[in-house]
Short mmCIF file of C-alpha atoms in Angstrom, two decimals:
data_model
loop_
_atom_site.label_atom_id
_atom_site.label_comp_id
_atom_site.label_asym_id
_atom_site.label_seq_id
_atom_site.Cartn_x
_atom_site.Cartn_y
_atom_site.Cartn_z
CA MET A 1 -69.12 -2.20 4.63
CA THR A 2 -68.03 -4.13 1.68
CA LYS A 3 -66.28 -0.70 0.46
CA ILE A 4 -64.42 -0.43 3.38
CA ARG A 5 -62.77 -3.76 3.42
CA ILE A 6 -61.48 -3.06 0.07
CA VAL A 7 -60.36 -0.18 1.65
CA SER A 8 -58.47 -1.35 3.93
CA SER A 9 -57.34 -4.55 1.78
CA ALA A 10 -55.76 -2.12 -0.51
CA ALA A 11 -54.24 0.54 2.70
CA VAL A 12 -52.64 -3.03 4.02
CA VAL A 13 -51.38 -4.05 0.38
CA ILE A 14 -50.03 0.11 -0.37
CA VAL A 15 -48.29 -0.06 3.16
CA SER A 16 -46.42 -3.52 2.79
CA ALA A 17 -45.30 -2.26 -0.98
CA ILE A 18 -43.76 1.25 1.18
CA SER A 19 -42.21 -0.78 3.79
CA SER A 20 -40.90 -3.47 0.87
CA VAL A 21 -39.05 0.01 -0.12
CA VAL A 22 -38.24 1.16 2.52
CA ALA A 23 -36.64 -1.95 4.11
CA ALA A 24 -34.96 -2.45 0.69
CA GLN A 25 -33.51 1.16 0.60
CA ALA A 26 -32.46 0.72 4.42
CA SER A 27 -30.35 -2.92 3.28
CA GLU A 28 -28.79 -1.08 -0.02
CA ALA A 29 -27.79 1.51 2.36
CA ILE A 30 -26.08 -0.95 4.97
CA ASN A 31 -25.15 -3.30 2.20
CA PHE A 32 -23.02 -0.15 -0.17
CA LEU A 33 -20.83 0.29 3.33
CA LEU A 34 -19.42 -3.40 3.28
CA THR A 35 -16.95 -4.42 1.41
CA GLN A 36 -17.90 -5.36 -2.28
CA HIS A 37 -16.80 -8.70 -4.26
CA GLY A 38 -14.50 -7.36 -7.57
CA PHE A 39 -11.95 -5.80 -9.50
CA GLU A 40 -10.57 -2.89 -8.90
CA VAL A 41 -7.11 -0.70 -10.87
CA ALA A 42 -5.99 2.38 -10.26
CA GLY A 43 -3.41 4.80 -11.04
CA GLN A 44 -0.84 6.67 -9.06
CA SER A 45 1.60 9.63 -8.47
CA SER A 46 3.63 9.97 -5.72
CA ARG A 47 7.06 11.36 -4.16
CA TYR A 48 9.30 9.68 -2.96
CA HIS A 49 11.83 10.18 0.03
CA TYR A 50 14.76 7.42 0.87
CA GLU A 51 17.16 7.98 2.94
CA GLU A 52 20.31 6.80 4.86
CA PRO A 53 21.05 9.10 7.58
CA GLY A 54 24.32 11.05 7.40
CA LEU A 55 25.18 9.38 4.61
CA MET A 56 23.28 9.05 1.14
CA LYS A 57 19.73 9.86 -0.41
CA LEU A 58 17.36 8.91 -3.04
CA THR A 59 14.36 11.75 -4.60
CA GLY A 60 11.97 12.51 -6.68
CA GLY A 61 9.00 11.51 -8.31
CA ARG A 62 6.91 8.29 -9.27
CA VAL A 63 3.84 6.71 -11.15
CA GLY A 64 2.40 3.35 -10.82
CA VAL A 65 -0.30 1.22 -11.49
CA THR A 66 -2.05 -1.08 -8.26
CA GLY A 67 -4.77 -3.78 -8.68
CA ALA A 68 -6.77 -5.58 -6.26
CA TYR A 69 -9.45 -9.00 -6.12
CA THR A 70 -11.53 -8.91 -3.61
CA PHE A 71 -13.20 -12.12 -3.10
CA LEU A 72 -16.20 -12.67 -0.11
CA THR A 73 -16.05 -15.56 2.62
CA GLY A 74 -19.55 -15.46 4.06
CA GLY A 75 -20.81 -13.65 7.80
CA GLN A 76 -18.76 -10.60 6.43
CA TRP A 77 -15.38 -11.75 6.00
CA TYR A 78 -13.44 -10.66 3.16
CA SER A 79 -10.51 -11.91 1.15
CA LYS A 80 -8.29 -9.46 -0.77
CA VAL A 81 -4.88 -9.97 -2.83
CA ASP A 82 -3.13 -7.02 -4.71
CA GLY A 83 -0.22 -5.68 -5.98
CA ARG A 84 1.29 -3.00 -7.15
CA TYR A 85 4.04 -0.96 -9.80
CA SER A 86 6.43 1.79 -9.20
CA TYR A 87 8.55 3.23 -10.97
CA GLY A 88 10.68 6.83 -10.34
CA ALA A 89 13.28 8.32 -11.91
CA LEU A 90 15.49 9.68 -8.87
CA ARG A 91 18.31 11.98 -7.44
CA TYR A 92 20.88 11.23 -5.70
CA GLU A 93 23.00 12.66 -3.18
CA GLY A 94 25.78 11.64 -1.20
CA SER A 95 29.52 10.56 -2.84
CA GLY A 96 28.15 13.71 -5.02
CA THR A 97 25.40 13.64 -6.82
CA MET A 98 23.38 11.65 -10.42
CA GLU A 99 20.35 12.26 -11.76
CA SER A 100 17.93 10.17 -13.45
CA VAL A 101 18.34 6.32 -11.45
CA PRO A 102 15.97 4.10 -12.11
CA ASP A 103 14.38 2.97 -9.49
CA THR A 104 11.49 0.30 -8.98
CA ILE A 105 8.92 -1.38 -6.35
CA ILE A 106 6.54 -4.54 -7.05
CA GLU A 107 4.57 -5.26 -3.65
CA VAL A 108 2.33 -8.19 -3.59
CA ARG A 109 -0.44 -8.47 -0.35
CA PHE A 110 -2.89 -10.99 1.17
CA VAL A 111 -4.96 -10.06 3.53
CA GLU A 112 -8.68 -11.41 5.28
CA GLY A 113 -11.27 -9.06 6.97
CA ARG A 114 -13.89 -8.65 8.52
CA ASP A 115 -16.84 -5.83 8.30
CA PHE A 116 -18.66 -4.40 10.92
CA LEU A 117 -21.96 -2.23 11.14
CA PRO A 118 -21.72 -0.24 14.36
CA SER A 119 -24.12 2.16 13.71
CA ARG A 120 -26.18 3.84 10.69
CA GLY A 121 -23.58 5.25 7.98
CA ILE A 122 -20.29 3.60 8.91
CA SER A 123 -18.40 0.45 8.85
CA LEU A 124 -15.38 -0.28 10.07
CA SER A 125 -13.27 -3.14 8.64
CA PRO A 126 -10.34 -4.65 10.63
CA TYR A 127 -7.89 -6.59 8.61
CA GLY A 128 -4.69 -8.40 8.69
CA GLY A 129 -2.45 -10.91 6.22
CA ILE A 130 0.94 -11.32 4.82
CA GLY A 131 3.20 -8.68 2.72
CA TYR A 132 5.92 -8.97 0.14
CA ARG A 133 8.11 -6.25 -1.54
CA TYR A 134 10.86 -5.91 -3.80
CA LEU A 135 13.05 -2.93 -4.78
CA TYR A 136 15.62 -2.69 -7.47
CA ASN A 137 17.56 0.54 -7.54
CA ASP A 138 20.17 1.18 -10.29
CA LEU A 139 23.48 3.66 -9.63
CA ARG A 140 25.52 2.08 -11.78
CA GLY A 141 27.86 4.76 -13.18
CA TYR A 142 29.12 7.66 -11.83
CA SER A 143 28.54 10.63 -9.45
CA SER A 144 29.33 14.00 -10.12
CA THR A 145 32.32 13.72 -8.16
CA GLY A 146 33.37 10.76 -9.98
CA ALA A 147 32.64 8.13 -7.23
CA VAL A 148 31.40 4.79 -8.84
CA GLY A 149 28.10 3.18 -8.27
CA TYR A 150 26.16 -0.49 -8.27
CA ARG A 151 22.86 -2.11 -8.18
CA ARG A 152 20.94 -2.73 -5.16
CA TYR A 153 17.73 -5.23 -4.35
CA SER A 154 15.84 -4.80 -1.59
CA ASN A 155 13.41 -7.57 -0.05
CA TYR A 156 10.94 -6.96 2.57
CA LEU A 157 8.30 -9.47 4.50
CA TYR A 158 5.82 -7.91 6.71
CA ILE A 159 2.91 -8.76 8.24
CA PRO A 160 0.09 -5.64 7.54
CA VAL A 161 -2.41 -5.36 10.40
CA GLY A 162 -5.28 -2.05 9.90
CA LEU A 163 -8.63 -0.42 10.08
CA SER A 164 -10.35 0.88 7.65
CA SER A 165 -13.93 2.41 8.02
CA ARG A 166 -16.47 3.24 5.25
CA ILE A 167 -18.89 6.70 5.90
CA GLY A 168 -21.43 7.92 4.46
CA ASP A 169 -25.20 7.91 3.96
CA SER A 170 -25.86 7.23 -0.34
CA ARG A 171 -24.15 5.11 -2.84
CA GLN A 172 -22.97 8.14 -4.14
CA PHE A 173 -20.32 9.25 -2.25
CA VAL A 174 -18.61 6.99 0.44
CA VAL A 175 -15.44 8.86 2.34
CA ASN A 176 -13.03 6.09 3.50
CA PRO A 177 -9.86 6.29 5.62
CA THR A 178 -7.42 3.87 6.20
CA PHE A 179 -4.77 3.24 8.72
CA GLU A 180 -2.25 0.29 9.05
CA TYR A 181 0.88 -0.66 11.03
CA ASP A 182 3.15 -3.25 9.02
CA PHE A 183 5.05 -5.31 11.70
CA PHE A 184 8.23 -5.61 9.87
CA LEU A 185 9.57 -9.52 9.52
CA ARG A 186 12.61 -9.78 7.59
CA GLY A 187 14.94 -8.15 4.89
CA LYS A 188 17.09 -9.26 2.02
CA GLN A 189 19.12 -6.77 0.64
CA LEU A 190 21.78 -7.90 -2.17
CA THR A 191 24.29 -4.97 -3.14
CA LYS A 192 26.08 -5.92 -6.27
CA LEU A 193 29.50 -4.29 -5.19
CA SER A 194 30.71 -5.95 -7.95
CA ASP A 195 29.53 -3.21 -10.46
CA THR A 196 31.96 -0.87 -8.47
CA GLY A 197 35.35 -3.44 -10.63
CA LEU A 198 37.11 -2.20 -7.90
CA GLY A 199 37.45 -5.96 -6.35
CA TYR A 200 34.86 -6.17 -3.67
CA SER A 201 32.62 -8.53 -3.86
CA ASP A 202 28.73 -8.75 -4.11
CA ALA A 203 27.09 -8.13 -0.21
CA THR A 204 23.54 -10.18 0.98
CA ASN A 205 23.10 -8.50 3.92
CA THR A 206 19.88 -10.04 6.93
CA GLN A 207 17.65 -6.97 8.64
CA ASP A 208 15.60 -8.13 11.14
CA SER A 209 14.13 -4.70 13.22
CA GLY A 210 11.97 -1.89 11.27
CA TYR A 211 8.48 -1.37 11.01
CA GLY A 212 6.42 0.85 8.16
CA TYR A 213 2.94 3.17 8.32
CA ARG A 214 0.47 3.64 5.86
CA LEU A 215 -2.48 5.90 5.51
CA SER A 216 -4.98 6.90 3.38
CA LEU A 217 -8.23 8.85 2.83
CA MET A 218 -10.30 7.90 -0.43
CA PHE A 219 -13.49 9.64 -1.26
CA GLU A 220 -15.78 7.23 -3.04
CA VAL A 221 -17.91 8.14 -6.42
CA ASP A 222 -20.34 5.50 -7.77
CA ARG A 223 -17.16 3.12 -8.88
CA PHE A 224 -14.76 5.82 -8.53
CA ALA A 225 -12.35 6.97 -6.22
CA PHE A 226 -9.45 9.06 -5.27
CA GLY A 227 -7.20 10.82 -2.19
CA PRO A 228 -4.43 11.50 -1.27
CA TRP A 229 -2.09 8.26 0.76
CA MET A 230 1.42 8.00 2.49
CA ASN A 231 3.52 4.82 3.16
CA TYR A 232 6.86 4.98 5.61
CA TRP A 233 9.33 2.63 6.36
CA LYS A 234 11.98 2.95 9.16
CA ILE A 235 14.68 0.09 9.11
CA GLU A 236 17.77 -0.76 11.33
CA ASP A 237 21.07 -1.83 10.44
CA SER A 238 21.52 -5.14 8.60
CA ASP A 239 24.10 -7.81 9.78
CA ILE A 240 27.80 -7.17 8.59
CA VAL A 241 29.16 -9.26 6.35
CA PHE A 242 32.69 -9.85 4.27
CA ILE A 243 33.07 -8.16 0.97
CA GLY A 244 37.21 -9.18 0.36
CA LYS A 245 39.87 -7.04 1.03
CA ASN A 246 39.60 -7.12 4.71
CA SER A 247 36.42 -5.09 4.92
CA TYR A 248 32.84 -5.53 5.60
CA GLY A 249 30.00 -4.11 4.85
CA LEU A 250 26.15 -3.57 6.13
CA GLU A 251 22.53 -1.95 4.75
CA PRO A 252 22.95 0.98 7.40
CA LYS A 253 19.63 1.73 8.82
CA ASN A 254 17.65 4.64 6.67
CA TRP A 255 14.03 5.14 6.13
CA THR A 256 12.00 5.72 3.20
CA ARG A 257 8.55 8.28 2.98
CA GLU A 258 5.85 8.13 0.29
CA VAL A 259 3.68 10.64 -0.32
CA GLY A 260 1.12 10.34 -3.17
CA VAL A 261 -2.55 10.17 -4.68
CA GLU A 262 -4.37 8.01 -6.38
CA PHE A 263 -7.62 7.33 -8.74
CA LYS A 264 -8.94 4.23 -9.44
CA TYR A 265 -11.90 2.46 -10.92
CA LYS A 266 -14.05 -0.65 -9.78
CA PHE A 267 -15.69 -3.23 -11.24
#
């Protein structure tokens, strides 16, 4: 009888231990699908296309870096601050052509989101926040037809609203698709027409109509991630301002498409 009790007790201990391990593994399988606390850095390469239909376009390759810090705020809520720097030497086509036009983009964003676990092996993370995009473009000099260029400074303020998902059943490999819509709030364009030496004053135009969206599909392997992405903007005509010499200027409607690939490390 004593032996039976000992064997029974041992069986209970073993079953309990196995249950604890299984529970821990199940918990881990769920937890790695949730947003994680920490830093991440990434390198980017992309193809860029900016166009003012019927007027001009800028195209070419870009390289960039991104960084982000995510902190957890409880109850599966999280906050994230991220930034981006991108540079391209672009080709101008419009009033003639020009090569190696310097073009810089800087972005800073803050978003707040929450993780949901609708079923095993998948999480859904809706988020929203505020974003700022700055662009500097230097067209000073002369095009192939002798047209004189100038510097342009672009500022966008927008509200990003998106949905990110993490799909997988192992920490070793996770698929992370994201879709985001960007509500355009306001744009300010400074055009340094004084660079032309033609007697025009600099123009500051306001834009209040447009939208953007972003798509990405990242593949995560432990702390590394890689995959394609696309950013798109479509902005309508700005207001019209006086630029001197009985002339008026506006920032014409335009669209921007950037398609690239990113390699990321999390720590």
